[in-house]
CSV table of C-alpha atoms and ligand atoms in Angstrom, one decimal:
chain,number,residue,atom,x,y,z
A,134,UNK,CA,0.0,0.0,0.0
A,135,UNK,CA,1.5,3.6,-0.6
A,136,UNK,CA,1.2,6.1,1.5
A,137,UNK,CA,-0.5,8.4,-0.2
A,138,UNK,CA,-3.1,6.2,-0.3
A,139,UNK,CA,-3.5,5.7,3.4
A,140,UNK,CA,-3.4,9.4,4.2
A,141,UNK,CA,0.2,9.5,4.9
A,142,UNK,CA,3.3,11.1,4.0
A,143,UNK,CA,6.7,10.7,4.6
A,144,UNK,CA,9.0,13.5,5.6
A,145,UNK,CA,12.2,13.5,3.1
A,146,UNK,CA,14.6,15.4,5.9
A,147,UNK,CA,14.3,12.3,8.3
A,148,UNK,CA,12.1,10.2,7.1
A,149,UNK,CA,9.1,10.2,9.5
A,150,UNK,CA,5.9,9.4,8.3
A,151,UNK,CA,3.3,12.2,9.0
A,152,UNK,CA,-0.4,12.1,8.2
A,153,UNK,CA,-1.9,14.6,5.9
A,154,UNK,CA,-4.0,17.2,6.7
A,155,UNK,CA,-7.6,17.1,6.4
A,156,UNK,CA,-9.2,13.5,5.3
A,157,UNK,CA,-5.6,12.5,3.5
A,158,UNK,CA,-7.1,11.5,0.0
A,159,UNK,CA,-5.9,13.0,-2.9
A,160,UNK,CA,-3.6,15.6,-4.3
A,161,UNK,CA,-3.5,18.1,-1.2
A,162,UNK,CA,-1.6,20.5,-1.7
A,163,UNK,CA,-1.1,22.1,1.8
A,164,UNK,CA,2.3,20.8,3.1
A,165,UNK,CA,2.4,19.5,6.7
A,166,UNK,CA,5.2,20.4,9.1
A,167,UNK,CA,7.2,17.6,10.5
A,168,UNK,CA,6.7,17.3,13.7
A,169,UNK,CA,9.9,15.9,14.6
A,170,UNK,CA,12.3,18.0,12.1
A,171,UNK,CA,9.9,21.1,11.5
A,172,UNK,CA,10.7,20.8,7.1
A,173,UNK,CA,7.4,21.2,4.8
A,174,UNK,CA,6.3,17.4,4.2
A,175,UNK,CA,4.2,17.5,0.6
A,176,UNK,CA,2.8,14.4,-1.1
A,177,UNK,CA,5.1,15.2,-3.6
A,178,UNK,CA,7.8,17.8,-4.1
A,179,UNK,CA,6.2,20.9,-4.8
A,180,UNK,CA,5.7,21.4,-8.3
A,181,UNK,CA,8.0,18.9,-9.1
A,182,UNK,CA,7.8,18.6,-12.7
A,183,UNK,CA,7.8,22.3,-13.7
A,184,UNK,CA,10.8,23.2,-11.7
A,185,UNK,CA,12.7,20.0,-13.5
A,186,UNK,CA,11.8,21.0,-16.8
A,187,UNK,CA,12.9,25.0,-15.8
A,188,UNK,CA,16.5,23.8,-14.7
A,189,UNK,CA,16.6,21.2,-17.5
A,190,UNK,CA,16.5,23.8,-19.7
A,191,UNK,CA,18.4,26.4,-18.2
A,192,UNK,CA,21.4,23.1,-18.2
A,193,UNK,CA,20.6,21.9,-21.6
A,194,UNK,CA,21.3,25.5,-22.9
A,195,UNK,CA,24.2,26.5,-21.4
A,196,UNK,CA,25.7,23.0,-22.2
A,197,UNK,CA,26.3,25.2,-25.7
A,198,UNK,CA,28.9,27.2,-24.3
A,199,UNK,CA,30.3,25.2,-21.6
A,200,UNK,CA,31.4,22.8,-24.7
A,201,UNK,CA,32.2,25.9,-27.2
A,202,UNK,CA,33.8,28.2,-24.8
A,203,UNK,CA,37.6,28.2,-23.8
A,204,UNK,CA,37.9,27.2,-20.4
A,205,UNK,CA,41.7,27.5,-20.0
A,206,UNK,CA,44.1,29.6,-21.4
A,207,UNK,CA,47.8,28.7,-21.8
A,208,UNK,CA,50.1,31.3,-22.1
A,209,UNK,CA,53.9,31.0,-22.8
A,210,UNK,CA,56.5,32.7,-24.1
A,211,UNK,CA,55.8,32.2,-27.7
A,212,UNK,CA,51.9,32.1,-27.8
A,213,UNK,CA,48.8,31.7,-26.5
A,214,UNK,CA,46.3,28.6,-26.7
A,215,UNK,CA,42.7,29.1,-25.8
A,216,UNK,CA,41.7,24.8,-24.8
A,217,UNK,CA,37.8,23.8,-24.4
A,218,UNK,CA,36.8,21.0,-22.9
A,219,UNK,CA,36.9,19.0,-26.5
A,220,UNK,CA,40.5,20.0,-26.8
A,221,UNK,CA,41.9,19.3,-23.7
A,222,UNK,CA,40.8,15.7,-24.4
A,223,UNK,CA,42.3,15.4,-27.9
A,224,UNK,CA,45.3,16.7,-25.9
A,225,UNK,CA,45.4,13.6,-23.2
A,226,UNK,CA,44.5,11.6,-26.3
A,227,UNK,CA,47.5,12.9,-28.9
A,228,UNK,CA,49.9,12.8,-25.8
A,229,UNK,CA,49.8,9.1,-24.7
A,230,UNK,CA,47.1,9.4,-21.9
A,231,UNK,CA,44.1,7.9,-23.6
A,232,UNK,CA,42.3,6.6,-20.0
A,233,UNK,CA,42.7,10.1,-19.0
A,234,UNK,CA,41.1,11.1,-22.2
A,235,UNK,CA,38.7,8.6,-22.0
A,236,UNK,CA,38.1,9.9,-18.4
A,237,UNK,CA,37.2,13.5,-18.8
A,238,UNK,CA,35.8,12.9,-22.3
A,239,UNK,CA,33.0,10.8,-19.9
A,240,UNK,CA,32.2,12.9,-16.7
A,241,UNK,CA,32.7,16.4,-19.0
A,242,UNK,CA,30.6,15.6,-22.2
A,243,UNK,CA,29.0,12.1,-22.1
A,244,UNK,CA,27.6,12.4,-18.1
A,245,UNK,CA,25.7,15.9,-18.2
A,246,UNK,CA,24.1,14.9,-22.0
A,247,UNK,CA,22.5,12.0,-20.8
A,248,UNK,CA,21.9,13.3,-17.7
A,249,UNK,CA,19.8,15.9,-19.5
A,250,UNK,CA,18.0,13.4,-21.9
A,251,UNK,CA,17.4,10.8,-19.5
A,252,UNK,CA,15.6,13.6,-16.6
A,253,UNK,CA,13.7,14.7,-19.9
A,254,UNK,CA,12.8,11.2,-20.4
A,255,UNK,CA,12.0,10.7,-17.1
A,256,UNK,CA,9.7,13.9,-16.6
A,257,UNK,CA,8.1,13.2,-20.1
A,258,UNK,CA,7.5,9.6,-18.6
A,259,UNK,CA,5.7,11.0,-15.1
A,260,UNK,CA,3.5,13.5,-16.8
A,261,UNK,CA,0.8,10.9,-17.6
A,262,UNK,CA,0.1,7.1,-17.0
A,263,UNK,CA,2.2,4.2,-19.0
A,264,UNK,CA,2.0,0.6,-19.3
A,265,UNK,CA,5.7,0.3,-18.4
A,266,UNK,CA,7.3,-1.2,-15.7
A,267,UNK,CA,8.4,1.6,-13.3
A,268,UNK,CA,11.3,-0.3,-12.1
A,269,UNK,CA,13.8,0.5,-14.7
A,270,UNK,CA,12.8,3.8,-14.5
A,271,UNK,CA,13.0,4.0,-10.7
A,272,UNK,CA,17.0,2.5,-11.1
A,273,UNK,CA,17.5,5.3,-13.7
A,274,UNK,CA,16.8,8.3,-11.6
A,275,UNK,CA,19.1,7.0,-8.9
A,276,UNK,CA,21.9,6.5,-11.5
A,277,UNK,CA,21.2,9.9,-13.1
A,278,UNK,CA,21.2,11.3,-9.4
A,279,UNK,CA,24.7,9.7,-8.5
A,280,UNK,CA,27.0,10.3,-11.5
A,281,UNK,CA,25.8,14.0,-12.0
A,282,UNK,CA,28.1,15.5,-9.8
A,283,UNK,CA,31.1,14.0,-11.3
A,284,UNK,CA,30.7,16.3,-14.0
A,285,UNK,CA,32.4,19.1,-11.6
A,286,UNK,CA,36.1,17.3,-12.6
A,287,UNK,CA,37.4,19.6,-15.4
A,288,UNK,CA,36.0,22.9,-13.5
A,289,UNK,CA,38.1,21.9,-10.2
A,290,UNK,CA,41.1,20.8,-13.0
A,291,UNK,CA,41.0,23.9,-14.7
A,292,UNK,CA,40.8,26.2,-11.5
A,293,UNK,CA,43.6,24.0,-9.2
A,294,UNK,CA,45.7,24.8,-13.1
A,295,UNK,CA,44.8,27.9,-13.0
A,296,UNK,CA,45.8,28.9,-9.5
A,297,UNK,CA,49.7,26.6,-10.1
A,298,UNK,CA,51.0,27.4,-12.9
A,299,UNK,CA,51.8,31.2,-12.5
A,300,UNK,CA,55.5,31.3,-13.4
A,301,UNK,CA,54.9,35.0,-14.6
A,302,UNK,CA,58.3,35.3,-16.5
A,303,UNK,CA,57.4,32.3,-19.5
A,304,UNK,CA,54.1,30.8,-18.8
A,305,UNK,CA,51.1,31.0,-16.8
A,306,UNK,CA,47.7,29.2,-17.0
A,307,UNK,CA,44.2,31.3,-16.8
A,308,UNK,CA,40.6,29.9,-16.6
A,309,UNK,CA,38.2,31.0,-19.5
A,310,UNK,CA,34.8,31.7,-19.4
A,311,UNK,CA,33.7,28.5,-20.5
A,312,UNK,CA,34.7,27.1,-16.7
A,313,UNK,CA,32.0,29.5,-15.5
A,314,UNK,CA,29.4,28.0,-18.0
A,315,UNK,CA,30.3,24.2,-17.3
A,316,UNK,CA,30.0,24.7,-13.6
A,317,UNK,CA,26.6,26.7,-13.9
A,318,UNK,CA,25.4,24.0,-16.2
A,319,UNK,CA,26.5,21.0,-13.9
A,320,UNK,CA,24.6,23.3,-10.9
A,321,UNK,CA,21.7,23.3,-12.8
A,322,UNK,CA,21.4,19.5,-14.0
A,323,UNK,CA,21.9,18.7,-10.2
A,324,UNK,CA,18.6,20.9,-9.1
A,325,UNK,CA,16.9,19.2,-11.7
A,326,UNK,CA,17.5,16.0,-10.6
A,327,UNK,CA,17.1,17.1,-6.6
A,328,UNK,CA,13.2,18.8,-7.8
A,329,UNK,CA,12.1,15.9,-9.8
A,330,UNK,CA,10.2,13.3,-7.5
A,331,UNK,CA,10.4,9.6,-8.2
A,332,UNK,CA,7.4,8.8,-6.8
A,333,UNK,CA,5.8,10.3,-9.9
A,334,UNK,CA,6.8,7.2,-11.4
A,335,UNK,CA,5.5,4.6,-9.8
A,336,UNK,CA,2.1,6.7,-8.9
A,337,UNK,CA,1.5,5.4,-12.4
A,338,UNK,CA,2.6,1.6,-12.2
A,339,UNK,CA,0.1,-0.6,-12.5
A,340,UNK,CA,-2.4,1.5,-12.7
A,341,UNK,CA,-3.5,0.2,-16.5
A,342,UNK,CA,-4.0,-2.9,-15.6
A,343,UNK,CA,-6.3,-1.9,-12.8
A,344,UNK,CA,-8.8,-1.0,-15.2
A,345,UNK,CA,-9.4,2.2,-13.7
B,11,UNK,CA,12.3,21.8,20.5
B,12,UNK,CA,12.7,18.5,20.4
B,13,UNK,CA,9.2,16.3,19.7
B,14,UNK,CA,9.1,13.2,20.4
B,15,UNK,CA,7.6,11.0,18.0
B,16,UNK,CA,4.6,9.1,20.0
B,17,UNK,CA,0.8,8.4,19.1
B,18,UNK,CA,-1.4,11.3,18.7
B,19,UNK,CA,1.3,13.7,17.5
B,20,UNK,CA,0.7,13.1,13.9
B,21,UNK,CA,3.6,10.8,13.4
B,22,UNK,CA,3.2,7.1,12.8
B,23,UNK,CA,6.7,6.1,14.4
B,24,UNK,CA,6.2,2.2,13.9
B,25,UNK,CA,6.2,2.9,9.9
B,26,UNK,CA,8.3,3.6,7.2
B,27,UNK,CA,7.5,4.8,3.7
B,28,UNK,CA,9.5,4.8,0.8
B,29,UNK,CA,11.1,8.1,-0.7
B,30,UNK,CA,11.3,6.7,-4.0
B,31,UNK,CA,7.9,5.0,-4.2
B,32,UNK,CA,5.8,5.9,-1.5
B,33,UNK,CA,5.4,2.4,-0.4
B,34,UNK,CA,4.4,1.7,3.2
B,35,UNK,CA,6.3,-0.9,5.3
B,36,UNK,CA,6.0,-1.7,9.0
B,37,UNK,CA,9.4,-0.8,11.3
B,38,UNK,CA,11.7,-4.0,12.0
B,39,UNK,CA,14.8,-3.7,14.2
B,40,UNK,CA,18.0,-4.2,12.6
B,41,UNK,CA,21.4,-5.4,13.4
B,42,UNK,CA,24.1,-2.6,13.1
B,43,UNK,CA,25.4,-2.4,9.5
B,44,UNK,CA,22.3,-4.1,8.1
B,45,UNK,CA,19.7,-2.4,6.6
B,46,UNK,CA,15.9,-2.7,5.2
B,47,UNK,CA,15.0,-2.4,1.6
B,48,UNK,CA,12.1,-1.1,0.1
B,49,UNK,CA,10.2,-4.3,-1.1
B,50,UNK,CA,8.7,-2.8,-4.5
B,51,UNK,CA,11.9,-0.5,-5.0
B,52,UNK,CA,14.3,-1.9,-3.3
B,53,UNK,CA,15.7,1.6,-2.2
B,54,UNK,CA,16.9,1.9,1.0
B,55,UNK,CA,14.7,2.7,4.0
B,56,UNK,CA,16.7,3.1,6.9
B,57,UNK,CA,19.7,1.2,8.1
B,58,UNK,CA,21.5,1.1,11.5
B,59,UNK,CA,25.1,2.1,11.3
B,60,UNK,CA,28.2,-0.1,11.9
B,61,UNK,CA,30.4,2.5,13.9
B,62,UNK,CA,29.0,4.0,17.4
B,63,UNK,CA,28.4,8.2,17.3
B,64,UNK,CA,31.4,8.4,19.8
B,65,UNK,CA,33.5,6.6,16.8
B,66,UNK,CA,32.7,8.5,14.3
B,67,UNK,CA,33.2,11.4,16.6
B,68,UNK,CA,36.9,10.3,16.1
B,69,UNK,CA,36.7,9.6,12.5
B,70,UNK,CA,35.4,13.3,12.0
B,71,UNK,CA,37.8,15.0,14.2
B,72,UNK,CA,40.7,13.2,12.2
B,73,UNK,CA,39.0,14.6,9.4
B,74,UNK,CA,38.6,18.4,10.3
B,75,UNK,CA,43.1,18.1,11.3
B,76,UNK,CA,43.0,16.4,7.5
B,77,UNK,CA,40.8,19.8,6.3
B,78,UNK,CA,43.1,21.9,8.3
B,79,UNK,CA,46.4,20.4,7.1
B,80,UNK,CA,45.1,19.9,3.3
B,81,UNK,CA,44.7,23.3,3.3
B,82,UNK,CA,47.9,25.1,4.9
B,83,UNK,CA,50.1,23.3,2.8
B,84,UNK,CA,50.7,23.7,-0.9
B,85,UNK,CA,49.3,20.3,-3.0
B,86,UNK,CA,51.7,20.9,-5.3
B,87,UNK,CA,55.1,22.4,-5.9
B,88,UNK,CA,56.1,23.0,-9.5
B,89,UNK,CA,59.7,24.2,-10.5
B,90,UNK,CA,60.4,24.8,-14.3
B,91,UNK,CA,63.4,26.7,-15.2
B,92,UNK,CA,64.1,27.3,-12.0
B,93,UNK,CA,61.5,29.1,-11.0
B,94,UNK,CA,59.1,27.7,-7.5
B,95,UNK,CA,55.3,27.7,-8.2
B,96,UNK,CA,52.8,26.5,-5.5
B,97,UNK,CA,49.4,26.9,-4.2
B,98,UNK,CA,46.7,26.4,-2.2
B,99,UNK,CA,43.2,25.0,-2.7
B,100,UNK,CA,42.4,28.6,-1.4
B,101,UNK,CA,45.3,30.3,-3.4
B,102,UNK,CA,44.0,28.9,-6.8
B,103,UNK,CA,40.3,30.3,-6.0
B,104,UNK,CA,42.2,33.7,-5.3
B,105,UNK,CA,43.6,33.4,-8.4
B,106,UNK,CA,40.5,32.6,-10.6
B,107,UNK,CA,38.8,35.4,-8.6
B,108,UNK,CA,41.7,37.8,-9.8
B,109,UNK,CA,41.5,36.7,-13.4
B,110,UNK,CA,38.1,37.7,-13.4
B,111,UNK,CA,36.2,34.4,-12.8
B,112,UNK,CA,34.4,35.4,-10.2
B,113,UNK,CA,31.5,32.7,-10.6
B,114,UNK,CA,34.1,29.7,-11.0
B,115,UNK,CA,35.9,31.2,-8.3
B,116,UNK,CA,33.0,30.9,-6.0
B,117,UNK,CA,31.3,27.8,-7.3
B,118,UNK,CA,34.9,26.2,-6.3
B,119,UNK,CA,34.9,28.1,-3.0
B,120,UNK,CA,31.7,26.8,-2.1
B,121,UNK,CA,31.8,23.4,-3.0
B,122,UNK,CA,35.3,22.0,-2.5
B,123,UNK,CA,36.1,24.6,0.6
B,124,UNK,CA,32.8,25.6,1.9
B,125,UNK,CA,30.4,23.0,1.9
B,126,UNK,CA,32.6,20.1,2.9
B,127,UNK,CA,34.2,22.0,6.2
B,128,UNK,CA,30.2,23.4,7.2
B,129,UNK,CA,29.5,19.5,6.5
B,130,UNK,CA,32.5,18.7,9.5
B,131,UNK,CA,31.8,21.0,11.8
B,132,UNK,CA,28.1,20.2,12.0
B,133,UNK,CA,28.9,16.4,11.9
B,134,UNK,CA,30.9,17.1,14.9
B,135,UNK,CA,28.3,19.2,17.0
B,136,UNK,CA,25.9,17.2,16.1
B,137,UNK,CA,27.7,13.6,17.5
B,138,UNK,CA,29.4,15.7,20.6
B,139,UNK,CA,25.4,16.9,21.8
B,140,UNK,CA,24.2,12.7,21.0
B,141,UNK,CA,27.4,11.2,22.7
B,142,UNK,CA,26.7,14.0,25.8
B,143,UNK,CA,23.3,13.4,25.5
B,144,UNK,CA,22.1,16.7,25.7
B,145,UNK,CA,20.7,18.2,22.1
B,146,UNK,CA,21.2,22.0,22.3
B,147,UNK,CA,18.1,24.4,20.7
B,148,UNK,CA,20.3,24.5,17.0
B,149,UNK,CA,20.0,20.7,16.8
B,150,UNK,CA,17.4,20.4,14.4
B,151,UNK,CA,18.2,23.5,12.7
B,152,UNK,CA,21.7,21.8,11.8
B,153,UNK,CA,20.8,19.0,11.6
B,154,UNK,CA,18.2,19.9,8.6
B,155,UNK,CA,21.1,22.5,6.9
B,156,UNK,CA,23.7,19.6,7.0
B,157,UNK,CA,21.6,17.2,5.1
B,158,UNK,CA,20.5,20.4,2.6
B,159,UNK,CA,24.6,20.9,2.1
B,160,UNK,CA,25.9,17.7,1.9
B,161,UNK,CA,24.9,17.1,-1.7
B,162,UNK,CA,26.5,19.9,-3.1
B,163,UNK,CA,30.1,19.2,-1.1
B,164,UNK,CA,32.4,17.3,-3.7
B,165,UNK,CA,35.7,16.6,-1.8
B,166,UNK,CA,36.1,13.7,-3.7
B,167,UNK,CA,35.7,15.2,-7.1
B,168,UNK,CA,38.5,17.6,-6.3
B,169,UNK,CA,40.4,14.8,-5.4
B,170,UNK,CA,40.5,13.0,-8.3
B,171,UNK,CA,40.7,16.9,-9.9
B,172,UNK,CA,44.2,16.9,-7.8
B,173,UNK,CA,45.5,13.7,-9.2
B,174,UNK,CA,44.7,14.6,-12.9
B,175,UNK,CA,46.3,18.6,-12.4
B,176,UNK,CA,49.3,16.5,-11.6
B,177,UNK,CA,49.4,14.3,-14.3
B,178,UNK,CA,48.7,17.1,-16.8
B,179,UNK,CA,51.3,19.4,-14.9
B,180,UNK,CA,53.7,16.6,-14.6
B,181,UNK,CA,54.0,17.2,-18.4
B,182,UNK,CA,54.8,20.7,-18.2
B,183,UNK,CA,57.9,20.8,-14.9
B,184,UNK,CA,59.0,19.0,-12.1
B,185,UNK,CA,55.7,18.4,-9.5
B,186,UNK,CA,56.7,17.9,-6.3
B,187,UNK,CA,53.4,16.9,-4.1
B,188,UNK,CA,53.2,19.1,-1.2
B,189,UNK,CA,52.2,18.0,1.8
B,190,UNK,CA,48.4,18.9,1.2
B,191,UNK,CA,48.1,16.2,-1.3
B,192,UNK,CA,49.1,13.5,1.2
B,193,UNK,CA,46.3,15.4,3.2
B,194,UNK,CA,43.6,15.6,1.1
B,195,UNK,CA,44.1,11.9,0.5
B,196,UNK,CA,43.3,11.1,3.9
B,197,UNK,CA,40.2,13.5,4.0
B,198,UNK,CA,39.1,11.7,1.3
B,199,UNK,CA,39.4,8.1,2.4
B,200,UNK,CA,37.7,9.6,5.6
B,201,UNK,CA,35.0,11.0,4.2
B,202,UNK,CA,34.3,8.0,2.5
B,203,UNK,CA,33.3,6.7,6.0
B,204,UNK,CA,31.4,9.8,7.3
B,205,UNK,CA,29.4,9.5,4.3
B,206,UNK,CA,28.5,5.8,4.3
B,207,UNK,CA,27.0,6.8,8.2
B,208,UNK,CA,23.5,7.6,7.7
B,209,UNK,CA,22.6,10.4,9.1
B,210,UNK,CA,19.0,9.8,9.8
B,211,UNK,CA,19.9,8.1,12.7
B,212,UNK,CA,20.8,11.5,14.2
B,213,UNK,CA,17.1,12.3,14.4
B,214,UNK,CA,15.9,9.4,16.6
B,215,UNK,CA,14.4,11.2,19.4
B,216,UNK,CA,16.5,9.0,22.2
B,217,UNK,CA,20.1,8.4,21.9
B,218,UNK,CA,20.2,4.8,21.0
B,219,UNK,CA,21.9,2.5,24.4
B,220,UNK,CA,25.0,2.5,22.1
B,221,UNK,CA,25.5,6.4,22.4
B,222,UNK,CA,24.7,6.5,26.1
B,223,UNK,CA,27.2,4.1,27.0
C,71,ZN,ZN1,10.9,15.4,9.2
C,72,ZN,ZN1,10.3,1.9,-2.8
């Protein structure tokens, strides 16, 4: 039985279960206060969906420049060489470090792309009622909710470069914009998967086949 | 303010409900390290921890020295040509600041520096008031903003964002690690434990026997 559906709701701060206000049944709106922690306990996260699909976008966009934007500049002697993210892995890959290539390539451009597609997917899925299995789609959002913050490497790469290699005379080693961008963007994925509720999911399992 | 959980205050203590699928299941008492699944989900519930709150009182004091010393020290020490180059965690989000990347600078401040030392300190407050016994007025206050923060504090990302700086310095001059690196490894091993310990525990409205002692 789900709680919901016995008038209860669990607090997400420490897990108590509360009961709902008024007779419990459906979709109240009203948030309880926990009585043991004092956080707002909603049936579900408050406009769960909405706020997702806000920071989705917000992180799908800015995935643009995060990937197009310099974010290091080396400077030596001789010249000056503007790397993004794409370059800094053909670098590792040219210069006999392909698992570091293979490394950053994952958790800088791979990670936050399917992050975004699969919350998409995800939110798409929660809107309305499906045949499918919820289970899958239950293991995804924990996946997509683990990996995500990962993504942070090259940002803490480029800023522990940045703040080393300051030999003034010959060469020194600046952040570019596009650090900025890839760290806003990996901010944003993360909200999006901290608003979107899973129980959306499985509020929908099932139900099909109950011939409702 | 601190409610205890008892019939007729709106709480049903004896139950559990699943965060990621709202599925009701009736409280069972666990052995320490074991924990219950959710039987639709299979997402944890709740789980009793291995290591006692006066332990991992220890293992987060060790941790707030390993903070302390990670950061004093350089992580690494370059020389090319000659020339000594060093830093901080601190000094290289002075210099982004400087350069005029003010948002990386602070997204780096918050989450590698920030975060993870607010995450140790509260840790520590909150274990010294369970082991003691007596839960000061902030308890649930901190208790509440430690569990907001804890997500967004991402030692370990920095740590592996140490070890490939040094590769792709190593390239460039002779990297010496500093003292901090030796440091941060240590934070980051004990971390590992601090996070495994579920702090959910932390809001049980008695100290468990264990914590009494
Ligand atoms: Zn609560
Ligand atoms: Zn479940």
């Amino acid at each position: 039985m789900k709680a919901l559906t016995a008038g209860l709701r669990v607090c997400l701060v420490c897990r108590t279960v509360c009961h709902a206000p008024g007779d419990g049944m459906g979709d109240d709106r009203a948030p309880v206060r926990c009585p043991r922690c004092g956080a707002a306990v909603h049936a579900r996260k408050a406009d769960s969906l909405a706020r997702t699909w806000a920071f989705l976008i917000a992180a799908a966009i800015l995935y643009i420049p995060a990937n197009l934007l310099p974010v290091m500049r080396t400077s030596t002697l001789f010249h000056t060489s503007d790397n993004t993210i794409i370059s800094g892995v053909a670098y590792f890959w040219t210069s006999g470090s392909p698992e570091l290539a293979v490394l950053i390539f994952t958790v800088s451009v791979v990670v936050p792309i399917t992050k975004i597609v699969a919350l998409a997917f995800l939110a798409w899925r929660a809107r309305k009622p499906f045949r499918a299995d919820a289970h899958p789609l239950g293991r995804l959002y924990s996946v997509v909710e683990l990996i995500g913050r990962w993504s942070m490497l090259d940002v803490f790469v480029v800023a522990l470069m940045a703040g080393m290699v300051q030999f003034r005379s010959f060469a020194t080693i600046t952040a570019g914009p596009g650090a900025a961008a890839f760290g806003a963007m990996v901010v944003l994925s993360m909200l999006a998967a901290h608003s979107f509720d899973p129980r959306l999911l499985w509020d929908h399992h099932g139900r099909s086949d109950d011939a409702r | 303010m601190t409610p205890v959980a008892a019939e007729g205050d709106g709480t049903e203590a004896d139950l559990a409900a699943c965060p990621e699928c709202d599925e009701l299941h009736v409280r069972r008492a666990v052995r320490p390290g074991e924990r219950a699944r959710c039987t639709r989900c299979g997402t944890t519930l709740y789980r009793r921890p291995r290591r006692r709150p006066d332990h991992m009182l220890a293992i987060v004091t060790a941790a707030l020295i390993a903070f302390v010393v990670a950061n004093t020290f350089p992580i690494l020490v370059l020389r090319a040509q000659g020339i000594l180059s060093e830093a901080t965690l601190l000094g290289s989000v002075a210099a982004l600041w400087t350069e005029g990347q003010e948002p990386a600078a602070v997204l780096v401040f918050l989450t590698a520096w920030l975060f993870p030392l607010f995450d140790l300190l509260a840790l520590f407050v909150l274990l010294l008031s369970v082991t003691t016994g007596r839960r000061p007025a902030l308890y649930a206050p901190l208790l509440r903003a430690l569990q907001a923060v804890r997500p967004w504090g991402m030692i370990e990302v920095l740590m592996l964002g140490v070890l490939v700086s040094l590769i792709k310095l190593s390239r460039m001059a002779d990297v010496v690690p500093g003292v901090a690196l030796w440091a941060f490894i240590a934070l980051t091993v004990l971390l590992a434990a601090i996070l495994s310990y579920d702090l959910r525990v932390l809001w049980r409205p008695v100290p468990h026997q264990e914590a009494a002692r």
